[in-house]
């Protein structure tokens, strides 16, 4: 009974993996912002899925039920909420984005092998390439203020024009 379930999970994941293997999502996030790296799988046969997000340099986040692991450098900044994970939403929430966070992120579902329960099989779900925008948001405002300041003395008084006019009238009156 149990092994039949495991075999079906394995077969499903093995055949559905190549379809999604091509897809890589490209995203850009501003320094200090929150970004959600998308991830979703359709077969929710496992009631408590084991999910893992990794980069080339190591594990970013891992969740199995209530237990989770936050990778080095990602402490208190990453999560895949448990309630969403149960519904097949394995999106990674990454907050307070840093310049060093740029890179390729991959999510995997870990499935236990039928006979050797200790070793698990990794099933690729999603690849996301994250770029980080480091330009500070306030720079454009500062430039605009600078230009506004320059136009302050635009209404220059021109007294010489008035004097010339009066002199002309006086000259015409007398001669
Ligand atoms: C999955 O969860 C994230 C937040 O963790 C949310 O932004 C996103 O809209 C969800 N996706 C779906 C398809 O519900």
PDB file of C-alpha atoms and ligand atoms in Angstrom:
ATOM      1  CA  UNK A   1       0.000   0.000   0.000  1.00  0.00           C
ATOM      2  CA  UNK A   2       2.643   2.493   1.115  1.00  0.00           C
ATOM      3  CA  UNK A   3       5.107   1.357  -1.515  1.00  0.00           C
ATOM      4  CA  UNK A   4       2.454   1.696  -4.215  1.00  0.00           C
ATOM      5  CA  UNK A   5       1.945   5.319  -3.175  1.00  0.00           C
ATOM      6  CA  UNK A   6       5.684   5.956  -3.246  1.00  0.00           C
ATOM      7  CA  UNK A   7       6.008   4.348  -6.667  1.00  0.00           C
ATOM      8  CA  UNK A   8       3.234   6.544  -8.029  1.00  0.00           C
ATOM      9  CA  UNK A   9       4.873   9.664  -6.577  1.00  0.00           C
ATOM     10  CA  UNK A  10       8.165   8.651  -8.128  1.00  0.00           C
ATOM     11  CA  UNK A  11       6.640   7.888 -11.514  1.00  0.00           C
ATOM     12  CA  UNK A  12       4.676  11.138 -11.539  1.00  0.00           C
ATOM     13  CA  UNK A  13       7.656  13.270 -10.609  1.00  0.00           C
ATOM     14  CA  UNK A  14      10.017  11.478 -13.000  1.00  0.00           C
ATOM     15  CA  UNK A  15       7.680  12.062 -15.940  1.00  0.00           C
ATOM     16  CA  UNK A  16       6.663  15.613 -15.080  1.00  0.00           C
ATOM     17  CA  UNK A  17      10.195  16.904 -14.327  1.00  0.00           C
ATOM     18  CA  UNK A  18      11.480  17.128 -17.929  1.00  0.00           C
ATOM     19  CA  UNK A  19       8.520  19.332 -18.872  1.00  0.00           C
ATOM     20  CA  UNK A  20       9.407  22.040 -16.376  1.00  0.00           C
ATOM     21  CA  UNK A  21      13.190  21.631 -16.697  1.00  0.00           C
ATOM     22  CA  UNK A  22      13.347  24.220 -19.483  1.00  0.00           C
ATOM     23  CA  UNK A  23      11.698  27.046 -17.584  1.00  0.00           C
ATOM     24  CA  UNK A  24      13.820  29.645 -15.896  1.00  0.00           C
ATOM     25  CA  UNK A  25      12.240  32.771 -14.504  1.00  0.00           C
ATOM     26  CA  UNK A  26      14.186  36.045 -14.568  1.00  0.00           C
ATOM     27  CA  UNK A  27      13.511  38.545 -11.802  1.00  0.00           C
ATOM     28  CA  UNK A  28      14.915  41.863 -10.601  1.00  0.00           C
ATOM     29  CA  UNK A  29      14.639  43.136  -7.037  1.00  0.00           C
ATOM     30  CA  UNK A  30      15.739  46.403  -5.462  1.00  0.00           C
ATOM     31  CA  UNK A  31      18.150  46.343  -2.520  1.00  0.00           C
ATOM     32  CA  UNK A  32      16.179  46.194   0.746  1.00  0.00           C
ATOM     33  CA  UNK A  33      12.930  45.038  -0.876  1.00  0.00           C
ATOM     34  CA  UNK A  34      10.971  41.793  -0.605  1.00  0.00           C
ATOM     35  CA  UNK A  35      10.929  39.362  -3.517  1.00  0.00           C
ATOM     36  CA  UNK A  36       8.918  36.165  -4.018  1.00  0.00           C
ATOM     37  CA  UNK A  37      10.649  33.540  -6.149  1.00  0.00           C
ATOM     38  CA  UNK A  38       7.818  31.591  -7.802  1.00  0.00           C
ATOM     39  CA  UNK A  39       7.453  27.834  -7.387  1.00  0.00           C
ATOM     40  CA  UNK A  40       4.504  25.517  -7.844  1.00  0.00           C
ATOM     41  CA  UNK A  41       3.814  21.845  -8.392  1.00  0.00           C
ATOM     42  CA  UNK A  42       0.546  20.229  -9.254  1.00  0.00           C
ATOM     43  CA  UNK A  43       0.520  16.729  -7.795  1.00  0.00           C
ATOM     44  CA  UNK A  44      -0.140  17.193  -4.089  1.00  0.00           C
ATOM     45  CA  UNK A  45       0.082  13.478  -3.285  1.00  0.00           C
ATOM     46  CA  UNK A  46       2.454  14.086  -0.407  1.00  0.00           C
ATOM     47  CA  UNK A  47       0.642  15.593   2.605  1.00  0.00           C
ATOM     48  CA  UNK A  48       3.885  16.969   4.019  1.00  0.00           C
ATOM     49  CA  UNK A  49       6.279  17.752   1.174  1.00  0.00           C
ATOM     50  CA  UNK A  50      10.001  18.207   1.699  1.00  0.00           C
ATOM     51  CA  UNK A  51      11.110  21.283  -0.229  1.00  0.00           C
ATOM     52  CA  UNK A  52      14.579  22.697  -0.800  1.00  0.00           C
ATOM     53  CA  UNK A  53      15.832  25.938  -2.384  1.00  0.00           C
ATOM     54  CA  UNK A  54      19.507  26.010  -3.347  1.00  0.00           C
ATOM     55  CA  UNK A  55      22.044  28.145  -5.187  1.00  0.00           C
ATOM     56  CA  UNK A  56      25.387  27.042  -6.619  1.00  0.00           C
ATOM     57  CA  UNK A  57      27.012  27.866  -3.299  1.00  0.00           C
ATOM     58  CA  UNK A  58      24.653  25.942  -1.028  1.00  0.00           C
ATOM     59  CA  UNK A  59      21.270  25.570   0.626  1.00  0.00           C
ATOM     60  CA  UNK A  60      19.138  28.698   0.976  1.00  0.00           C
ATOM     61  CA  UNK A  61      16.055  27.184   2.609  1.00  0.00           C
ATOM     62  CA  UNK A  62      14.638  23.775   3.435  1.00  0.00           C
ATOM     63  CA  UNK A  63      11.281  22.797   4.899  1.00  0.00           C
ATOM     64  CA  UNK A  64       9.789  19.489   6.026  1.00  0.00           C
ATOM     65  CA  UNK A  65       6.574  20.055   7.938  1.00  0.00           C
ATOM     66  CA  UNK A  66       7.153  22.418  10.846  1.00  0.00           C
ATOM     67  CA  UNK A  67      10.900  22.013  10.699  1.00  0.00           C
ATOM     68  CA  UNK A  68      12.933  24.297   8.512  1.00  0.00           C
ATOM     69  CA  UNK A  69      16.509  25.322   7.841  1.00  0.00           C
ATOM     70  CA  UNK A  70      17.767  28.760   6.819  1.00  0.00           C
ATOM     71  CA  UNK A  71      21.035  28.829   4.901  1.00  0.00           C
ATOM     72  CA  UNK A  72      24.106  30.822   5.864  1.00  0.00           C
ATOM     73  CA  UNK A  73      23.649  34.493   5.019  1.00  0.00           C
ATOM     74  CA  UNK A  74      19.876  34.051   4.692  1.00  0.00           C
ATOM     75  CA  UNK A  75      19.034  33.839   8.400  1.00  0.00           C
ATOM     76  CA  UNK A  76      15.682  35.510   9.286  1.00  0.00           C
ATOM     77  CA  UNK A  77      15.180  36.590   5.661  1.00  0.00           C
ATOM     78  CA  UNK A  78      13.768  33.505   3.918  1.00  0.00           C
ATOM     79  CA  UNK A  79      10.609  31.415   4.203  1.00  0.00           C
ATOM     80  CA  UNK A  80       8.318  29.031   2.384  1.00  0.00           C
ATOM     81  CA  UNK A  81       5.205  29.265   4.595  1.00  0.00           C
ATOM     82  CA  UNK A  82       4.002  25.830   5.708  1.00  0.00           C
ATOM     83  CA  UNK A  83       0.301  26.462   4.928  1.00  0.00           C
ATOM     84  CA  UNK A  84       1.120  27.523   1.377  1.00  0.00           C
ATOM     85  CA  UNK A  85       3.497  24.622   0.872  1.00  0.00           C
ATOM     86  CA  UNK A  86       0.702  22.149   1.713  1.00  0.00           C
ATOM     87  CA  UNK A  87      -1.338  23.652  -1.132  1.00  0.00           C
ATOM     88  CA  UNK A  88       1.491  23.184  -3.614  1.00  0.00           C
ATOM     89  CA  UNK A  89       2.858  26.728  -3.424  1.00  0.00           C
ATOM     90  CA  UNK A  90       6.581  26.402  -2.767  1.00  0.00           C
ATOM     91  CA  UNK A  91       7.444  30.063  -3.559  1.00  0.00           C
ATOM     92  CA  UNK A  92      10.421  31.385  -1.634  1.00  0.00           C
ATOM     93  CA  UNK A  93       9.887  34.676   0.206  1.00  0.00           C
ATOM     94  CA  UNK A  94      13.166  36.585   0.427  1.00  0.00           C
ATOM     95  CA  UNK A  95      13.161  39.891   2.276  1.00  0.00           C
ATOM     96  CA  UNK A  96      15.694  42.698   2.816  1.00  0.00           C
ATOM     97  CA  UNK A  97      17.351  41.813  -0.481  1.00  0.00           C
ATOM     98  CA  UNK A  98      21.138  42.312  -0.554  1.00  0.00           C
ATOM     99  CA  UNK A  99      23.463  42.778  -3.534  1.00  0.00           C
ATOM    100  CA  UNK A 100      25.026  39.391  -2.690  1.00  0.00           C
ATOM    101  CA  UNK A 101      21.648  37.665  -3.167  1.00  0.00           C
ATOM    102  CA  UNK A 102      21.929  37.928  -6.969  1.00  0.00           C
ATOM    103  CA  UNK A 103      22.230  34.551  -8.659  1.00  0.00           C
ATOM    104  CA  UNK A 104      20.436  31.414  -9.809  1.00  0.00           C
ATOM    105  CA  UNK A 105      18.029  29.764  -7.363  1.00  0.00           C
ATOM    106  CA  UNK A 106      16.598  26.279  -7.848  1.00  0.00           C
ATOM    107  CA  UNK A 107      13.806  24.542  -5.976  1.00  0.00           C
ATOM    108  CA  UNK A 108      13.602  20.786  -5.482  1.00  0.00           C
ATOM    109  CA  UNK A 109      11.151  18.337  -4.011  1.00  0.00           C
ATOM    110  CA  UNK A 110      12.835  15.612  -1.989  1.00  0.00           C
ATOM    111  CA  UNK A 111      11.205  12.208  -2.375  1.00  0.00           C
ATOM    112  CA  UNK A 112      12.172   9.149  -0.355  1.00  0.00           C
ATOM    113  CA  UNK A 113      13.297   6.155  -2.382  1.00  0.00           C
ATOM    114  CA  UNK A 114      11.123   3.065  -2.107  1.00  0.00           C
ATOM    115  CA  UNK A 115      13.626   0.588  -0.654  1.00  0.00           C
ATOM    116  CA  UNK A 116      16.423   2.647   0.854  1.00  0.00           C
ATOM    117  CA  UNK A 117      14.400   5.090   2.940  1.00  0.00           C
ATOM    118  CA  UNK A 118      17.510   6.998   4.024  1.00  0.00           C
ATOM    119  CA  UNK A 119      18.471   8.253   0.600  1.00  0.00           C
ATOM    120  CA  UNK A 120      16.067  10.615  -1.096  1.00  0.00           C
ATOM    121  CA  UNK A 121      15.633  11.628  -4.687  1.00  0.00           C
ATOM    122  CA  UNK A 122      15.709  15.261  -5.741  1.00  0.00           C
ATOM    123  CA  UNK A 123      13.064  16.359  -8.189  1.00  0.00           C
ATOM    124  CA  UNK A 124      13.723  19.655  -9.919  1.00  0.00           C
ATOM    125  CA  UNK A 125      10.794  22.094  -9.845  1.00  0.00           C
ATOM    126  CA  UNK A 126      11.832  25.654 -10.697  1.00  0.00           C
ATOM    127  CA  UNK A 127      14.834  27.769 -11.598  1.00  0.00           C
ATOM    128  CA  UNK A 128      14.881  31.516 -10.936  1.00  0.00           C
ATOM    129  CA  UNK A 129      17.627  33.947 -11.885  1.00  0.00           C
ATOM    130  CA  UNK A 130      17.582  36.921  -9.535  1.00  0.00           C
ATOM    131  CA  UNK A 131      19.208  40.260 -10.379  1.00  0.00           C
ATOM    132  CA  UNK A 132      19.621  42.931  -7.737  1.00  0.00           C
ATOM    133  CA  UNK A 133      19.144  46.614  -8.548  1.00  0.00           C
ATOM    134  CA  UNK A 134      21.541  48.591  -6.366  1.00  0.00           C
ATOM    135  CA  UNK A 135      20.650  52.138  -7.479  1.00  0.00           C
ATOM    136  CA  UNK A 136      19.216  54.087  -4.554  1.00  0.00           C
ATOM    137  CA  UNK A 137      15.615  55.195  -5.107  1.00  0.00           C
ATOM    138  CA  UNK A 138      16.182  58.780  -3.895  1.00  0.00           C
ATOM    139  CA  UNK A 139      18.760  59.780  -6.567  1.00  0.00           C
ATOM    140  CA  UNK A 140      16.097  60.837  -9.086  1.00  0.00           C
ATOM    141  CA  UNK A 141      14.368  63.077  -6.544  1.00  0.00           C
ATOM    142  CA  UNK A 142      17.649  64.756  -5.653  1.00  0.00           C
ATOM    143  CA  UNK A 143      18.282  65.589  -9.317  1.00  0.00           C
ATOM    144  CA  UNK A 144      14.783  67.071  -9.725  1.00  0.00           C
ATOM    145  CA  UNK A 145      15.257  69.299  -6.674  1.00  0.00           C
ATOM    146  CA  UNK A 146      18.541  70.546  -8.064  1.00  0.00           C
ATOM    147  CA  UNK A 147      16.867  71.676 -11.297  1.00  0.00           C
ATOM    148  CA  UNK A 148      14.035  73.383  -9.422  1.00  0.00           C
ATOM    149  CA  UNK A 149      16.525  75.389  -7.363  1.00  0.00           C
ATOM    150  CA  UNK A 150      18.192  76.739 -10.500  1.00  0.00           C
ATOM    151  CA  UNK A 151      14.992  78.350 -11.775  1.00  0.00           C
ATOM    152  CA  UNK A 152      14.434  80.444  -8.605  1.00  0.00           C
ATOM    153  CA  UNK A 153      15.902  83.694 -10.042  1.00  0.00           C
ATOM    154  CA  UNK A 154      14.047  83.495 -13.358  1.00  0.00           C
ATOM    155  CA  UNK A 155      11.905  86.630 -12.730  1.00  0.00           C
ATOM    156  CA  UNK A 156      14.672  89.203 -12.834  1.00  0.00           C
ATOM    157  CA  UNK A 157      13.492  92.815 -12.409  1.00  0.00           C
ATOM    158  CA  UNK A 158      14.357  95.051 -15.308  1.00  0.00           C
ATOM    159  CA  UNK A 159      14.197  98.675 -14.030  1.00  0.00           C
ATOM    160  CA  UNK A 160      16.215 100.107 -16.902  1.00  0.00           C
ATOM    161  CA  UNK A 161      13.376  99.313 -19.339  1.00  0.00           C
ATOM    162  CA  UNK A 162      10.869 101.395 -17.294  1.00  0.00           C
ATOM    163  CA  UNK A 163      13.245 104.361 -17.053  1.00  0.00           C
ATOM    164  CA  UNK A 164      13.808 104.308 -20.804  1.00  0.00           C
ATOM    165  CA  UNK A 165      10.027 104.326 -21.347  1.00  0.00           C
ATOM    166  CA  UNK A 166       9.454 107.319 -19.051  1.00  0.00           C
ATOM    167  CA  UNK A 167      12.345 109.247 -20.629  1.00  0.00           C
ATOM    168  CA  UNK A 168      10.877 108.576 -24.082  1.00  0.00           C
ATOM    169  CA  UNK A 169       7.412 109.897 -23.002  1.00  0.00           C
ATOM    170  CA  UNK A 170       8.969 113.013 -21.421  1.00  0.00           C
ATOM    171  CA  UNK A 171      11.062 113.635 -24.552  1.00  0.00           C
ATOM    172  CA  UNK A 172       7.984 113.263 -26.819  1.00  0.00           C
ATOM    173  CA  UNK A 173       5.916 115.584 -24.552  1.00  0.00           C
ATOM    174  CA  UNK A 174       8.415 118.425 -24.596  1.00  0.00           C
ATOM    175  CA  UNK A 175       9.518 118.274 -28.202  1.00  0.00           C
TER     176      UNK A 175
HETATM  177  C1  LIG B   1       2.367  31.686  -3.545  1.00  0.00           C
HETATM  178  O1  LIG B   1       2.779  32.331  -2.369  1.00  0.00           O
HETATM  179  C2  LIG B   1       3.342  33.608  -2.548  1.00  0.00           C
HETATM  180  C3  LIG B   1       3.778  34.146  -1.215  1.00  0.00           C
HETATM  181  O2  LIG B   1       4.522  33.217  -0.497  1.00  0.00           O
HETATM  182  C4  LIG B   1       2.345  34.517  -3.225  1.00  0.00           C
HETATM  183  O3  LIG B   1       2.934  35.794  -3.461  1.00  0.00           O
HETATM  184  C5  LIG B   1       1.885  33.917  -4.529  1.00  0.00           C
HETATM  185  O4  LIG B   1       0.875  34.714  -5.095  1.00  0.00           O
HETATM  186  C6  LIG B   1       1.362  32.504  -4.316  1.00  0.00           C
HETATM  187  N1  LIG B   1       1.067  31.885  -5.598  1.00  0.00           N
HETATM  188  C7  LIG B   1      -0.085  31.308  -5.866  1.00  0.00           C
HETATM  189  C8  LIG B   1      -0.208  30.707  -7.220  1.00  0.00           C
HETATM  190  O5  LIG B   1      -0.993  31.266  -5.055  1.00  0.00           O
END
